[in-house]
Coordinates of C-alpha atoms in Angstrom, one line a residue:
X1 CA -111.4 -46.1 65.1
X2 CA -113.1 -47.0 61.8
X3 CA -113.1 -45.6 58.3
X4 CA -116.7 -44.5 58.8
X5 CA -115.6 -42.4 61.8
X6 CA -113.0 -40.7 59.6
X7 CA -115.6 -40.1 56.8
X8 CA -118.0 -38.6 59.4
X9 CA -115.5 -36.4 61.0
X10 CA -114.2 -35.0 57.6
X11 CA -117.8 -34.5 56.4
X12 CA -118.8 -32.7 59.6
X13 CA -115.6 -30.5 59.5
X14 CA -114.9 -30.0 55.7
X15 CA -112.6 -27.0 56.0
X16 CA -109.1 -28.5 56.2
X17 CA -105.5 -27.8 55.6
X18 CA -103.8 -29.7 52.8
X19 CA -100.0 -29.9 52.6
X20 CA -98.0 -30.5 49.5
X21 CA -94.3 -30.4 48.6
X22 CA -92.9 -27.8 46.1
X23 CA -89.3 -29.0 45.5
X24 CA -88.0 -29.2 49.0
X25 CA -90.4 -26.6 50.4
X26 CA -93.7 -27.7 52.1
X27 CA -96.8 -25.7 51.2
X28 CA -100.0 -25.7 53.1
X29 CA -103.3 -24.1 52.1
X30 CA -107.0 -24.3 53.1
X31 CA -109.2 -26.6 51.1
X32 CA -112.9 -27.5 51.3
X33 CA -113.7 -31.2 51.2
X34 CA -116.4 -31.9 48.6
X35 CA -117.4 -35.3 49.7
X36 CA -116.0 -38.5 51.5
X37 CA -117.1 -42.1 51.2
X38 CA -115.7 -45.6 51.1
X39 CA -113.9 -44.7 47.9
X40 CA -111.9 -41.8 49.3
X41 CA -111.9 -38.1 50.2
X42 CA -112.8 -35.8 47.3
X43 CA -111.5 -32.3 46.5
X44 CA -111.3 -29.9 43.5
X45 CA -108.7 -27.5 42.3
X46 CA -108.0 -25.5 39.1
X47 CA -105.2 -26.5 36.8
X48 CA -103.6 -23.0 36.4
X49 CA -102.9 -23.0 40.2
X50 CA -99.5 -23.9 41.7
X51 CA -101.2 -26.5 44.0
X52 CA -102.3 -28.4 40.9
X53 CA -98.7 -28.6 39.6
X54 CA -97.4 -29.6 43.0
X55 CA -99.9 -32.5 43.2
X56 CA -99.0 -33.6 39.7
X57 CA -95.3 -33.6 40.5
X58 CA -95.7 -35.3 43.9
X59 CA -99.1 -36.8 44.7
X60 CA -98.2 -37.4 48.4
X61 CA -100.3 -35.2 50.7
X62 CA -101.2 -34.8 54.3
X63 CA -104.5 -33.2 55.3
X64 CA -105.6 -32.0 58.7
X65 CA -109.3 -31.7 59.6
X66 CA -110.1 -29.8 62.9
X67 CA -113.4 -29.6 64.8
X68 CA -112.8 -25.9 65.7
X69 CA -113.6 -26.3 69.4
X70 CA -112.6 -23.3 71.5
X71 CA -112.5 -25.6 74.5
X72 CA -109.2 -27.4 74.2
X73 CA -110.5 -30.3 76.1
X74 CA -112.9 -31.0 73.3
X75 CA -110.6 -30.0 70.4
X76 CA -109.9 -32.8 68.0
X77 CA -108.0 -33.1 64.7
X78 CA -107.9 -35.9 62.2
X79 CA -104.7 -36.2 60.2
X80 CA -104.9 -38.1 56.9
X81 CA -102.0 -38.9 54.7
X82 CA -102.0 -40.6 51.3
X83 CA -101.6 -40.1 47.6
X84 CA -103.8 -38.0 45.3
X85 CA -105.5 -39.5 42.3
X86 CA -106.9 -37.2 39.7
X87 CA -110.2 -38.2 38.3
X88 CA -111.4 -37.8 34.7
X89 CA -115.1 -38.6 35.4
X90 CA -117.6 -36.3 33.6
X91 CA -120.5 -37.6 35.9
X92 CA -118.6 -36.8 39.0
X93 CA -117.7 -33.3 37.7
X94 CA -121.3 -32.7 36.8
X95 CA -122.3 -33.7 40.4
X96 CA -119.7 -31.3 41.8
X97 CA -121.0 -28.5 39.7
X98 CA -124.5 -29.2 40.8
X99 CA -123.4 -29.2 44.5
X100 CA -121.2 -26.2 44.1
X101 CA -122.6 -24.0 41.3
X102 CA -120.2 -21.2 42.1
X103 CA -117.6 -23.2 40.2
X104 CA -119.5 -23.2 36.9
X105 CA -117.4 -20.4 35.4
X106 CA -114.2 -22.4 36.3
X107 CA -115.4 -25.6 34.7
X108 CA -112.9 -25.6 31.8
X109 CA -109.9 -25.6 34.2
X110 CA -111.6 -27.6 37.0
X111 CA -109.8 -30.7 38.2
X112 CA -111.3 -33.3 40.6
X113 CA -109.1 -35.4 42.8
X114 CA -109.3 -37.8 45.7
X115 CA -107.2 -39.4 48.3
X116 CA -108.3 -43.0 47.8
X117 CA -105.8 -44.8 50.0
X118 CA -103.7 -43.9 53.0
X119 CA -103.7 -43.6 56.7
X120 CA -105.7 -41.5 59.2
X121 CA -105.7 -40.9 62.9
X122 CA -107.4 -38.7 65.5
X123 CA -105.4 -36.5 67.9
X124 CA -106.5 -34.5 71.0
X125 CA -104.6 -32.5 73.6
X126 CA -104.6 -35.7 75.7
X127 CA -102.3 -37.3 73.0
X128 CA -99.4 -34.8 73.4
X129 CA -96.2 -36.9 73.2
X130 CA -98.2 -40.0 72.4
X131 CA -98.4 -39.7 68.6
X132 CA -96.7 -42.9 67.8
X133 CA -99.1 -44.8 70.1
X134 CA -102.3 -43.5 68.5
X135 CA -104.4 -46.0 66.7
X136 CA -104.4 -45.6 62.9
X137 CA -106.9 -46.7 60.3
X138 CA -105.7 -47.6 56.8
X139 CA -108.0 -47.1 53.9

């Protein structure tokens, strides 16, 4: 497994579940990956939202990408864990707004973040009870 395989899988299946911690309570919500490259996995949120505060208070996350196969033999997930890094980069924000113009009205409260380093692995139904044996890629 390579980092490029992780980038490709996430890009092909950008709707994902992102888990944070709120005190001692896990919180999971659906996110849409904006982009992924050798510098990380990029997302956006809005700073009035609870998820923004959760990420600021504890930047550790786990994200699950799924290929949405109805045939369980072909179903595959990629789990990615790491720490969020908020980005104050006007050029990146401009690119995000060009790619996703529906966010234009939210620009004043828009926050861009990425998971730059961490660990990822793929899981299929064939891997039940083998999670500790699955190859990981560090990035």
